[in-house]
């Protein structure tokens, strides 16, 4: 736009364009202004809460200083110095916020954030040319005064970290802007900023003041000392000599507070034991097998008020061994093609704390699993459990994988493979999985029958049809009738790996 010879009209248009761009750059969006407003609300709410909390902590510290004296007195003196300096500076900043809001009216108790985009109030009050006005210098002086008072109050080296927070939060040195030019502290943070942004910044200063005040009270054995010395902050801990006991065995141990004090004065103790020098000594008899509970409470008074502090602990009772566990190592077998029920338990550990895994294994209940073996000749079942003391344990067992036994054809469902022709005519042909303990139901759908001297007859279903009975009627004593090509469906197994073996019937 600046190159070449331009007419006066073109120069005017270019100038107006530059002014328009500048105005856009200065015009902050309503969303950003609202965001600053919401940020300010958060700061002010937090500051109110911190003020109340600090007042309560300081009052508690004063009470401790009065009752316990000693180090609490010095802690209270330091905390009050910091509190006075904080209140003074906090109040001064509040006057700056009022000055910043001059001419701005609330709408239904809420500031019009989207309209607070001007910087006139603080710009006219604090700045003149490249320097500060009288009011601007007062602001700088108030900051330095606060830092000086805090330095005096926090002279002890144990507050060095907090003192650094003060100096970092209110460092008034010149600041380099993004162009690398040094800018005065107030210029950098406030000059030309929208009214709502400046308000949020001042509230953030107040938030820094309250946080520093809180840190001082805590570090001065204030809130931390009050909390730690309160009985209500103690934790009751059950400490047993061991976590697992045999039935009838004497259970011994103690219940103590997290911060043991032999001089503690208790009103009473409820539980399986008695108080001895500020601790409860446990004495009871182990209950039934499984997880047992020890429970009770410490009772005492604090500041004249009764306090009840309950405790609860557990231990595990395991049975005394009264028989040996015998297992046939070679019989660790599971069958492919059928769901194998597996029970897993670990002595002394509840079943819901025991888990097992293997290819094809699923959990069906506490300590109960179903295994459908995959490929291979062996499967390894891994067991993990959580012991009563929280420590893990693991174990593993290898099982052989066997195929399903071959189904065997039967006439009449028995092993009697001979008899009169009349019996054979009314018998049903079945197929069974011999020496197989899994529940399997069988439905024979077809078979072949061969009577000597007669053609082979294919029968549908499991009973003899008219053609088969006619052929049987022609059989002679001593003839061997052959039942073959038996087809059947099986329920309870995934597959039948082998064909159904044939069977015979001798005519008598």
CSV table of C-alpha atoms in Angstrom, one decimal:
chain,number,residue,atom,x,y,z
A,1,UNK,CA,0.0,0.0,0.0
A,2,UNK,CA,2.9,2.3,0.6
A,3,UNK,CA,4.7,1.7,-2.8
A,4,UNK,CA,4.5,3.9,-5.9
A,5,UNK,CA,2.8,7.2,-6.5
A,6,UNK,CA,-0.7,7.3,-4.9
A,7,UNK,CA,-3.5,9.8,-5.4
A,8,UNK,CA,-4.7,11.8,-2.4
A,9,UNK,CA,-7.9,9.8,-2.4
A,10,UNK,CA,-6.0,6.5,-2.4
A,11,UNK,CA,-3.8,7.7,0.4
A,12,UNK,CA,-6.9,8.5,2.4
A,13,UNK,CA,-8.4,5.1,1.7
A,14,UNK,CA,-5.2,3.4,2.8
A,15,UNK,CA,-5.1,5.5,6.0
A,16,UNK,CA,-8.7,4.6,6.9
A,17,UNK,CA,-7.9,0.9,6.2
A,18,UNK,CA,-4.9,1.0,8.7
A,19,UNK,CA,-7.1,2.7,11.3
A,20,UNK,CA,-9.8,0.0,10.8
A,21,UNK,CA,-7.2,-2.7,11.4
A,22,UNK,CA,-6.0,-1.0,14.5
A,23,UNK,CA,-9.5,-0.7,15.8
A,24,UNK,CA,-10.1,-4.5,15.2
A,25,UNK,CA,-6.9,-5.3,17.1
A,26,UNK,CA,-8.0,-3.2,20.1
A,27,UNK,CA,-11.6,-4.5,20.1
A,28,UNK,CA,-11.6,-7.6,22.3
A,29,UNK,CA,-14.3,-10.1,21.7
A,30,UNK,CA,-17.3,-10.3,24.1
A,31,UNK,CA,-16.4,-13.9,24.8
A,32,UNK,CA,-13.0,-13.0,26.1
A,33,UNK,CA,-14.4,-10.2,28.3
A,34,UNK,CA,-16.9,-12.6,29.8
A,35,UNK,CA,-14.2,-15.1,30.4
A,36,UNK,CA,-12.2,-12.5,32.4
A,37,UNK,CA,-15.4,-11.8,34.4
A,38,UNK,CA,-16.0,-15.4,35.2
A,39,UNK,CA,-12.3,-15.7,36.3
A,40,UNK,CA,-12.8,-12.7,38.6
A,41,UNK,CA,-15.8,-14.3,40.2
A,42,UNK,CA,-13.8,-17.5,40.9
A,43,UNK,CA,-11.0,-15.4,42.5
A,44,UNK,CA,-13.4,-13.4,44.7
A,45,UNK,CA,-15.2,-16.6,45.8
A,46,UNK,CA,-12.0,-18.3,46.7
A,47,UNK,CA,-10.7,-15.2,48.5
A,48,UNK,CA,-13.8,-15.0,50.7
A,49,UNK,CA,-13.4,-18.7,51.6
A,50,UNK,CA,-9.6,-18.3,52.3
A,51,UNK,CA,-10.3,-15.3,54.5
A,52,UNK,CA,-12.7,-17.3,56.7
A,53,UNK,CA,-10.4,-20.3,56.8
A,54,UNK,CA,-7.4,-18.2,57.8
A,55,UNK,CA,-9.4,-16.4,60.6
A,56,UNK,CA,-10.4,-19.8,62.0
A,57,UNK,CA,-6.9,-21.2,61.8
A,58,UNK,CA,-5.4,-18.1,63.5
A,59,UNK,CA,-8.0,-18.3,66.3
A,60,UNK,CA,-7.1,-22.0,66.8
A,61,UNK,CA,-3.4,-21.1,66.9
A,62,UNK,CA,-4.1,-18.4,69.5
A,63,UNK,CA,-5.9,-21.0,71.6
A,64,UNK,CA,-3.0,-23.4,71.4
A,65,UNK,CA,-0.6,-20.6,72.3
A,66,UNK,CA,-2.7,-19.9,75.4
A,67,UNK,CA,-3.0,-23.6,76.4
A,68,UNK,CA,0.4,-25.1,75.4
A,69,UNK,CA,2.6,-22.0,75.3
A,70,UNK,CA,6.2,-22.7,74.2
A,71,UNK,CA,6.7,-22.7,70.4
A,72,UNK,CA,3.0,-22.0,69.8
A,73,UNK,CA,3.5,-18.5,71.2
A,74,UNK,CA,6.2,-17.6,68.7
A,75,UNK,CA,4.2,-19.2,65.9
A,76,UNK,CA,1.2,-17.1,66.8
A,77,UNK,CA,3.3,-13.8,66.8
A,78,UNK,CA,4.6,-14.6,63.3
A,79,UNK,CA,1.2,-15.4,62.0
A,80,UNK,CA,-0.3,-12.2,63.4
A,81,UNK,CA,2.4,-10.1,61.8
A,82,UNK,CA,1.7,-11.7,58.4
A,83,UNK,CA,-2.1,-11.4,59.0
A,84,UNK,CA,-1.8,-7.7,59.7
A,85,UNK,CA,0.4,-7.0,56.6
A,86,UNK,CA,-1.9,-9.1,54.5
A,87,UNK,CA,-5.1,-7.3,55.6
A,88,UNK,CA,-3.5,-3.9,55.0
A,89,UNK,CA,-2.4,-4.7,51.5
A,90,UNK,CA,-5.6,-6.6,50.7
A,91,UNK,CA,-7.7,-3.6,51.7
A,92,UNK,CA,-5.6,-1.3,49.6
A,93,UNK,CA,-6.1,-3.4,46.6
A,94,UNK,CA,-9.9,-3.4,47.3
A,95,UNK,CA,-9.7,0.5,46.9
A,96,UNK,CA,-8.0,0.0,43.6
A,97,UNK,CA,-10.8,-2.3,42.4
A,98,UNK,CA,-13.4,0.3,43.4
A,99,UNK,CA,-11.4,2.9,41.5
A,100,UNK,CA,-11.3,0.7,38.5
A,101,UNK,CA,-15.1,0.2,38.6
A,102,UNK,CA,-15.9,3.9,38.8
A,103,UNK,CA,-18.8,4.6,36.4
A,104,UNK,CA,-19.7,1.0,36.0
A,105,UNK,CA,-23.1,0.0,37.3
A,106,UNK,CA,-24.1,-3.6,38.2
A,107,UNK,CA,-27.0,-5.2,36.5
A,108,UNK,CA,-29.1,-7.4,38.9
A,109,UNK,CA,-26.0,-7.6,41.1
A,110,UNK,CA,-23.7,-8.7,38.3
A,111,UNK,CA,-21.2,-6.5,36.4
A,112,UNK,CA,-21.7,-6.0,32.7
A,113,UNK,CA,-18.6,-7.9,31.6
A,114,UNK,CA,-19.1,-7.5,27.9
A,115,UNK,CA,-19.2,-3.7,28.2
A,116,UNK,CA,-16.1,-3.4,30.3
A,117,UNK,CA,-13.7,-3.1,27.4
A,118,UNK,CA,-12.3,0.3,28.2
A,119,UNK,CA,-9.1,1.1,30.1
A,120,UNK,CA,-9.8,4.8,30.9
A,121,UNK,CA,-10.1,4.6,34.7
A,122,UNK,CA,-6.7,3.2,35.6
A,123,UNK,CA,-4.9,4.7,32.5
A,124,UNK,CA,-5.9,8.2,33.6
A,125,UNK,CA,-5.3,7.5,37.3
A,126,UNK,CA,-2.0,5.7,37.2
A,127,UNK,CA,-0.1,6.7,34.1
A,128,UNK,CA,1.2,10.0,32.6
A,129,UNK,CA,3.4,9.8,29.5
A,130,UNK,CA,6.1,7.2,30.1
A,131,UNK,CA,5.9,7.5,33.9
A,132,UNK,CA,3.5,7.1,36.8
A,133,UNK,CA,1.1,9.6,38.4
A,134,UNK,CA,1.0,10.2,42.1
A,135,UNK,CA,-1.6,7.4,42.4
A,136,UNK,CA,0.6,5.1,40.3
A,137,UNK,CA,3.5,5.7,42.7
A,138,UNK,CA,1.2,5.0,45.6
A,139,UNK,CA,0.4,1.6,44.1
A,140,UNK,CA,4.1,0.8,43.7
A,141,UNK,CA,4.8,2.0,47.3
A,142,UNK,CA,2.1,-0.2,48.7
A,143,UNK,CA,3.5,-3.3,47.0
A,144,UNK,CA,7.0,-2.5,48.3
A,145,UNK,CA,5.7,-1.8,51.8
A,146,UNK,CA,3.9,-5.2,51.8
A,147,UNK,CA,7.1,-7.0,50.7
A,148,UNK,CA,9.1,-5.2,53.4
A,149,UNK,CA,6.7,-6.1,56.2
A,150,UNK,CA,6.6,-9.7,55.1
A,151,UNK,CA,10.4,-9.9,55.0
A,152,UNK,CA,10.5,-8.6,58.6
A,153,UNK,CA,7.8,-11.1,59.8
A,154,UNK,CA,9.4,-14.1,58.0
A,155,UNK,CA,13.0,-13.5,59.1
A,156,UNK,CA,13.3,-17.1,60.3
A,157,UNK,CA,15.0,-19.3,57.7
A,158,UNK,CA,12.2,-21.9,57.8
A,159,UNK,CA,10.0,-19.4,56.0
A,160,UNK,CA,12.5,-18.8,53.2
A,161,UNK,CA,10.4,-20.7,50.6
A,162,UNK,CA,7.3,-18.6,51.5
A,163,UNK,CA,9.3,-15.3,51.4
A,164,UNK,CA,10.4,-16.3,47.9
A,165,UNK,CA,6.8,-16.7,46.9
A,166,UNK,CA,6.1,-13.2,48.1
A,167,UNK,CA,9.0,-11.7,46.0
A,168,UNK,CA,8.1,-13.7,43.0
A,169,UNK,CA,4.3,-12.9,43.1
A,170,UNK,CA,5.0,-9.1,43.6
A,171,UNK,CA,8.2,-8.6,41.6
A,172,UNK,CA,8.0,-5.0,40.4
A,173,UNK,CA,11.0,-5.0,38.1
A,174,UNK,CA,10.6,-3.9,34.6
A,175,UNK,CA,9.3,-6.6,32.2
A,176,UNK,CA,10.4,-7.2,28.7
A,177,UNK,CA,7.5,-7.4,26.2
A,178,UNK,CA,7.4,-9.7,23.2
A,179,UNK,CA,9.5,-7.3,21.2
A,180,UNK,CA,12.2,-7.4,23.9
A,181,UNK,CA,11.6,-3.9,25.0
A,182,UNK,CA,11.7,-3.2,28.8
A,183,UNK,CA,8.3,-1.9,30.1
A,184,UNK,CA,7.5,-0.6,33.6
A,185,UNK,CA,5.8,-3.1,35.9
A,186,UNK,CA,2.4,-1.4,36.0
A,187,UNK,CA,2.5,-0.5,32.3
A,188,UNK,CA,3.0,-4.1,31.4
A,189,UNK,CA,0.2,-5.5,33.6
A,190,UNK,CA,-2.4,-2.7,33.4
A,191,UNK,CA,-1.9,0.0,30.9
A,192,UNK,CA,-4.4,-0.2,28.0
A,193,UNK,CA,-6.0,-3.3,29.4
A,194,UNK,CA,-9.8,-3.7,29.4
A,195,UNK,CA,-11.5,-2.7,32.7
A,196,UNK,CA,-12.6,-6.3,33.4
A,197,UNK,CA,-9.1,-7.7,32.8
A,198,UNK,CA,-7.6,-5.3,35.3
A,199,UNK,CA,-10.3,-6.2,37.8
A,200,UNK,CA,-9.4,-9.9,37.4
A,201,UNK,CA,-5.7,-9.1,37.8
A,202,UNK,CA,-6.3,-7.2,41.1
A,203,UNK,CA,-8.4,-10.1,42.4
A,204,UNK,CA,-5.6,-12.5,41.5
A,205,UNK,CA,-3.2,-10.3,43.6
A,206,UNK,CA,-5.6,-10.7,46.5
A,207,UNK,CA,-5.7,-14.5,45.9
A,208,UNK,CA,-1.8,-14.5,46.1
A,209,UNK,CA,-2.0,-12.6,49.4
A,210,UNK,CA,-4.5,-15.1,50.9
A,211,UNK,CA,-2.5,-18.1,49.8
A,212,UNK,CA,0.7,-16.8,51.2
A,213,UNK,CA,-1.1,-16.0,54.5
A,214,UNK,CA,-2.5,-19.6,54.6
A,215,UNK,CA,1.0,-21.1,53.9
A,216,UNK,CA,2.5,-19.0,56.8
A,217,UNK,CA,-0.1,-20.1,59.3
A,218,UNK,CA,0.4,-23.8,58.3
A,219,UNK,CA,4.2,-23.5,58.4
A,220,UNK,CA,4.0,-21.7,61.7
A,221,UNK,CA,2.7,-24.9,63.3
A,222,UNK,CA,-0.7,-23.3,62.9
A,223,UNK,CA,-3.3,-25.4,61.1
A,224,UNK,CA,-1.0,-28.4,60.8
A,225,UNK,CA,-0.2,-28.3,64.5
A,226,UNK,CA,-3.9,-28.0,65.4
A,227,UNK,CA,-4.9,-30.9,63.2
A,228,UNK,CA,-2.1,-33.2,64.3
A,229,UNK,CA,-2.8,-32.6,68.0
A,230,UNK,CA,-6.5,-33.3,67.6
A,231,UNK,CA,-7.6,-36.8,68.7
A,232,UNK,CA,-10.1,-36.8,65.9
A,233,UNK,CA,-7.2,-36.9,63.4
A,234,UNK,CA,-5.7,-40.0,64.9
A,235,UNK,CA,-6.1,-43.3,63.0
A,236,UNK,CA,-6.8,-46.5,64.9
A,237,UNK,CA,-4.6,-49.3,63.6
A,238,UNK,CA,-5.0,-53.0,64.4
A,239,UNK,CA,-1.6,-54.7,64.8
A,240,UNK,CA,-1.8,-58.5,65.3
A,241,UNK,CA,1.1,-60.8,65.7
A,242,UNK,CA,0.0,-62.6,62.6
A,243,UNK,CA,-3.0,-62.5,60.3
A,244,UNK,CA,-3.9,-66.2,60.1
A,245,UNK,CA,-4.7,-68.5,63.1
A,246,UNK,CA,-5.7,-72.1,63.6
A,247,UNK,CA,-9.2,-72.6,65.1
A,248,UNK,CA,-9.0,-72.3,68.9
A,249,UNK,CA,-5.5,-70.7,68.8
A,250,UNK,CA,-5.0,-67.6,71.0
A,251,UNK,CA,-5.1,-64.4,69.1
A,252,UNK,CA,-2.8,-61.7,70.4
A,253,UNK,CA,-1.9,-58.2,69.3
A,254,UNK,CA,-2.9,-54.6,69.9
A,255,UNK,CA,-4.8,-51.7,68.6
A,256,UNK,CA,-2.9,-48.4,68.6
A,257,UNK,CA,-3.5,-44.9,67.3
A,258,UNK,CA,-1.5,-43.6,64.4
A,259,UNK,CA,0.4,-41.2,66.7
A,260,UNK,CA,1.1,-43.2,69.9
A,261,UNK,CA,1.1,-41.2,73.1
A,262,UNK,CA,1.6,-43.1,76.4
A,263,UNK,CA,0.2,-40.1,78.3
A,264,UNK,CA,-3.1,-40.2,76.4
A,265,UNK,CA,-6.1,-40.2,78.7
A,266,UNK,CA,-9.1,-42.2,77.4
A,267,UNK,CA,-12.6,-42.4,78.8
A,268,UNK,CA,-12.9,-46.0,77.9
A,269,UNK,CA,-12.2,-48.8,75.3
A,270,UNK,CA,-14.8,-51.1,73.7
A,271,UNK,CA,-13.3,-54.2,72.1
A,272,UNK,CA,-11.7,-57.7,72.7
A,273,UNK,CA,-9.0,-56.5,75.2
A,274,UNK,CA,-8.1,-53.8,77.7
A,275,UNK,CA,-6.3,-50.5,77.9
A,276,UNK,CA,-2.7,-50.6,79.0
A,277,UNK,CA,-0.6,-47.3,78.9
A,278,UNK,CA,-2.5,-45.6,76.1
A,279,UNK,CA,-2.9,-48.7,73.9
A,280,UNK,CA,-5.4,-51.6,73.7
A,281,UNK,CA,-3.9,-55.0,74.3
A,282,UNK,CA,-5.9,-57.7,72.4
A,283,UNK,CA,-6.8,-61.0,74.0
A,284,UNK,CA,-9.4,-63.2,72.5
A,285,UNK,CA,-9.9,-66.7,71.0
A,286,UNK,CA,-9.9,-67.3,67.3
A,287,UNK,CA,-13.4,-67.8,65.8
A,288,UNK,CA,-14.6,-70.2,63.1
A,289,UNK,CA,-12.6,-71.0,59.9
A,290,UNK,CA,-12.5,-68.1,57.5
A,291,UNK,CA,-12.1,-64.3,57.8
A,292,UNK,CA,-12.9,-62.9,61.3
A,293,UNK,CA,-13.2,-59.3,62.4
A,294,UNK,CA,-11.9,-57.4,65.4
A,295,UNK,CA,-13.8,-54.2,66.1
A,296,UNK,CA,-14.4,-51.7,68.9
A,297,UNK,CA,-13.7,-48.1,69.7
A,298,UNK,CA,-11.6,-45.7,71.7
A,299,UNK,CA,-13.6,-43.2,73.7
A,300,UNK,CA,-12.3,-39.9,75.1
A,301,UNK,CA,-13.1,-36.2,75.5
A,302,UNK,CA,-11.6,-33.2,73.7
A,303,UNK,CA,-12.4,-29.7,74.6
A,304,UNK,CA,-15.2,-31.0,76.8
A,305,UNK,CA,-16.8,-32.9,74.0
A,306,UNK,CA,-17.0,-36.7,73.8
A,307,UNK,CA,-15.3,-38.3,70.8
A,308,UNK,CA,-15.7,-41.9,69.7
A,309,UNK,CA,-13.0,-43.3,67.4
A,310,UNK,CA,-13.9,-46.7,66.0
A,311,UNK,CA,-11.5,-49.3,64.7
A,312,UNK,CA,-11.9,-52.4,62.7
A,313,UNK,CA,-9.4,-55.1,61.6
A,314,UNK,CA,-9.6,-58.6,60.2
A,315,UNK,CA,-7.7,-61.9,60.5
A,316,UNK,CA,-8.1,-65.3,58.8
A,317,UNK,CA,-8.6,-68.6,60.6
A,318,UNK,CA,-7.4,-71.7,58.8
A,319,UNK,CA,-8.3,-75.3,59.7
A,320,UNK,CA,-5.8,-77.5,61.5
A,321,UNK,CA,-4.5,-80.2,59.1
A,322,UNK,CA,-6.2,-83.5,60.0
A,323,UNK,CA,-5.7,-85.5,56.8
A,324,UNK,CA,-3.3,-85.7,53.9
A,325,UNK,CA,-4.2,-84.6,50.4
A,326,UNK,CA,-3.5,-87.4,47.9
A,327,UNK,CA,-3.6,-86.9,44.2
A,328,UNK,CA,-2.9,-89.2,41.3
A,329,UNK,CA,-0.4,-87.2,39.2
A,330,UNK,CA,-1.2,-89.1,36.0
A,331,UNK,CA,-4.9,-88.5,36.3
A,332,UNK,CA,-4.6,-84.7,35.8
A,333,UNK,CA,-6.6,-85.0,32.6
A,334,UNK,CA,-9.1,-82.7,30.8
A,335,UNK,CA,-11.1,-83.6,27.7
A,336,UNK,CA,-11.1,-81.7,24.4
A,337,UNK,CA,-14.6,-80.9,23.0
A,338,UNK,CA,-16.4,-80.7,26.3
A,339,UNK,CA,-16.5,-78.0,29.0
A,340,UNK,CA,-14.5,-79.3,32.0
A,341,UNK,CA,-15.6,-78.0,35.4
A,342,UNK,CA,-12.6,-76.9,37.5
A,343,UNK,CA,-12.6,-75.9,41.2
A,344,UNK,CA,-9.7,-73.9,42.5
A,345,UNK,CA,-9.1,-73.1,46.2
A,346,UNK,CA,-6.2,-72.1,48.4
A,347,UNK,CA,-6.2,-73.0,52.1
A,348,UNK,CA,-6.7,-69.9,54.3
A,349,UNK,CA,-7.7,-67.6,51.4
A,350,UNK,CA,-11.3,-66.7,50.6
A,351,UNK,CA,-12.5,-68.0,47.3
A,352,UNK,CA,-13.3,-64.5,46.0
A,353,UNK,CA,-9.6,-63.7,46.3
A,354,UNK,CA,-8.6,-66.6,44.1
A,355,UNK,CA,-8.4,-66.5,40.3
A,356,UNK,CA,-7.3,-68.9,37.6
A,357,UNK,CA,-6.4,-68.6,34.0
A,358,UNK,CA,-5.6,-70.8,31.0
A,359,UNK,CA,-6.4,-70.9,27.3
A,360,UNK,CA,-10.1,-71.6,27.0
A,361,UNK,CA,-10.9,-71.0,30.7
A,362,UNK,CA,-13.7,-68.8,32.0
A,363,UNK,CA,-14.8,-68.0,35.5
A,364,UNK,CA,-18.4,-69.1,36.5
A,365,UNK,CA,-18.3,-68.3,40.2
A,366,UNK,CA,-16.0,-67.8,43.2
A,367,UNK,CA,-13.4,-70.6,42.9
A,368,UNK,CA,-15.4,-72.2,40.0
A,369,UNK,CA,-14.2,-72.2,36.4
A,370,UNK,CA,-15.0,-73.9,33.1
A,371,UNK,CA,-12.2,-75.1,30.8
A,372,UNK,CA,-12.6,-75.9,27.1
A,373,UNK,CA,-9.1,-77.1,26.1
A,374,UNK,CA,-7.6,-75.6,22.9
A,375,UNK,CA,-5.0,-77.2,20.7
A,376,UNK,CA,-2.0,-79.1,22.0
A,377,UNK,CA,-1.4,-82.1,24.3
A,378,UNK,CA,-1.3,-80.1,27.6
A,379,UNK,CA,-2.8,-77.1,29.2
A,380,UNK,CA,-1.2,-75.1,32.0
A,381,UNK,CA,-3.6,-73.6,34.6
A,382,UNK,CA,-2.2,-70.6,36.4
A,383,UNK,CA,-3.6,-69.6,39.8
A,384,UNK,CA,-3.2,-66.3,41.5
A,385,UNK,CA,-4.5,-65.3,44.9
A,386,UNK,CA,-4.3,-62.4,47.4
A,387,UNK,CA,-3.2,-63.5,50.8
A,388,UNK,CA,-4.7,-61.9,54.0
A,389,UNK,CA,-1.8,-59.6,54.4
A,390,UNK,CA,-2.3,-58.3,50.9
A,391,UNK,CA,0.6,-60.0,49.3
A,392,UNK,CA,0.1,-62.0,46.1
A,393,UNK,CA,0.8,-65.7,45.6
A,394,UNK,CA,0.8,-67.8,42.5
A,395,UNK,CA,0.8,-71.4,41.5
A,396,UNK,CA,0.4,-73.5,38.4
A,397,UNK,CA,-0.6,-77.1,37.4
A,398,UNK,CA,-0.3,-78.9,34.1
A,399,UNK,CA,-3.1,-81.1,32.8
A,400,UNK,CA,-3.0,-83.5,29.9
A,401,UNK,CA,-5.6,-83.0,27.2
A,402,UNK,CA,-7.3,-86.2,25.9
A,403,UNK,CA,-9.7,-86.6,23.1
A,404,UNK,CA,-13.3,-87.8,23.6
A,405,UNK,CA,-13.7,-91.6,23.7
A,406,UNK,CA,-15.2,-93.3,20.6
A,407,UNK,CA,-19.0,-93.7,20.9
A,408,UNK,CA,-20.1,-97.4,21.1
A,409,UNK,CA,-23.2,-98.7,19.5
A,410,UNK,CA,-25.6,-100.6,21.7
A,411,UNK,CA,-28.8,-102.7,21.0
A,412,UNK,CA,-31.4,-102.2,23.7
A,413,UNK,CA,-29.0,-100.0,25.7
A,414,UNK,CA,-27.3,-103.0,27.4
A,415,UNK,CA,-24.2,-105.1,26.9
A,416,UNK,CA,-26.4,-108.2,26.3
A,417,UNK,CA,-25.8,-108.7,22.6
A,418,UNK,CA,-27.8,-111.9,22.1
A,419,UNK,CA,-31.4,-113.1,22.5
A,420,UNK,CA,-34.5,-114.1,20.7
A,421,UNK,CA,-35.6,-112.5,17.4
A,422,UNK,CA,-38.6,-111.0,19.2
A,423,UNK,CA,-36.4,-108.9,21.4
A,424,UNK,CA,-34.3,-107.5,18.5
A,425,UNK,CA,-37.4,-106.5,16.6
A,426,UNK,CA,-38.5,-104.1,19.4
A,427,UNK,CA,-35.1,-102.9,20.6
A,428,UNK,CA,-33.8,-99.4,20.1
A,429,UNK,CA,-30.3,-98.8,18.8
A,430,UNK,CA,-28.3,-96.4,20.9
A,431,UNK,CA,-24.8,-95.0,21.2
A,432,UNK,CA,-22.9,-94.4,24.4
A,433,UNK,CA,-19.6,-92.8,25.5
A,434,UNK,CA,-18.3,-95.6,27.7
A,435,UNK,CA,-16.3,-94.7,30.8
A,436,UNK,CA,-17.0,-91.0,30.3
A,437,UNK,CA,-18.3,-89.2,33.4
A,438,UNK,CA,-19.6,-86.1,31.7
A,439,UNK,CA,-23.4,-85.8,31.1
A,440,UNK,CA,-24.1,-86.6,27.5
A,441,UNK,CA,-27.4,-87.2,25.8
A,442,UNK,CA,-27.6,-89.2,22.5
A,443,UNK,CA,-30.1,-89.3,19.8
A,444,UNK,CA,-29.6,-92.0,17.1
A,445,UNK,CA,-30.9,-90.7,13.8
A,446,UNK,CA,-30.0,-93.6,11.4
A,447,UNK,CA,-28.3,-97.1,11.2
A,448,UNK,CA,-27.8,-100.0,8.9
A,449,UNK,CA,-28.9,-103.6,9.8
A,450,UNK,CA,-27.5,-106.7,8.1
A,451,UNK,CA,-29.2,-110.0,8.6
A,452,UNK,CA,-27.3,-113.0,7.1
A,453,UNK,CA,-28.8,-113.9,3.7
A,454,UNK,CA,-30.7,-110.6,3.5
A,455,UNK,CA,-29.7,-107.3,1.9
A,456,UNK,CA,-28.5,-104.4,4.1
A,457,UNK,CA,-31.4,-102.2,5.2
A,458,UNK,CA,-30.9,-98.5,6.1
A,459,UNK,CA,-33.2,-97.5,8.9
A,460,UNK,CA,-34.1,-93.9,9.9
A,461,UNK,CA,-34.4,-93.2,13.6
A,462,UNK,CA,-33.4,-95.5,16.4
A,463,UNK,CA,-36.1,-98.3,16.2
A,464,UNK,CA,-36.5,-101.1,13.7
A,465,UNK,CA,-38.9,-100.3,10.9
A,466,UNK,CA,-41.1,-102.8,9.0
A,467,UNK,CA,-38.4,-103.8,6.6
A,468,UNK,CA,-35.9,-104.5,9.3
A,469,UNK,CA,-38.4,-106.5,11.3
A,470,UNK,CA,-39.2,-108.6,8.2
A,471,UNK,CA,-35.5,-109.3,7.6
A,472,UNK,CA,-35.1,-110.3,11.3
A,473,UNK,CA,-38.0,-112.6,11.1
A,474,UNK,CA,-36.1,-114.6,8.4
A,475,UNK,CA,-33.0,-115.0,10.6
A,476,UNK,CA,-32.1,-118.4,12.0
A,477,UNK,CA,-30.8,-119.5,15.4
A,478,UNK,CA,-27.0,-118.7,15.6
A,479,UNK,CA,-27.2,-115.9,13.0
A,480,UNK,CA,-25.2,-112.8,13.8
A,481,UNK,CA,-27.0,-109.6,13.0
A,482,UNK,CA,-24.7,-106.6,12.4
A,483,UNK,CA,-25.8,-103.0,13.3
A,484,UNK,CA,-23.4,-100.5,11.6
A,485,UNK,CA,-23.1,-97.0,10.1
A,486,UNK,CA,-24.8,-95.6,13.2
A,487,UNK,CA,-25.4,-91.9,13.0
A,488,UNK,CA,-26.3,-90.0,16.1
A,489,UNK,CA,-26.4,-86.4,17.5
A,490,UNK,CA,-24.8,-85.7,20.9
A,491,UNK,CA,-25.7,-83.0,23.4
A,492,UNK,CA,-23.3,-81.9,26.1
A,493,UNK,CA,-20.2,-82.1,23.9
A,494,UNK,CA,-18.9,-79.9,21.1
A,495,UNK,CA,-18.0,-82.6,18.7
A,496,UNK,CA,-17.5,-86.3,18.2
A,497,UNK,CA,-14.1,-87.0,17.0
A,498,UNK,CA,-14.6,-90.7,16.0
A,499,UNK,CA,-17.4,-92.6,14.3
A,500,UNK,CA,-19.8,-94.7,16.3
A,501,UNK,CA,-18.5,-98.3,16.5
A,502,UNK,CA,-20.9,-101.0,15.2
A,503,UNK,CA,-22.5,-103.7,17.4
A,504,UNK,CA,-23.8,-107.2,16.8
A,505,UNK,CA,-26.8,-109.3,18.0
A,506,UNK,CA,-26.7,-113.1,18.1
A,507,UNK,CA,-30.1,-114.8,17.4
A,508,UNK,CA,-30.9,-117.6,19.9
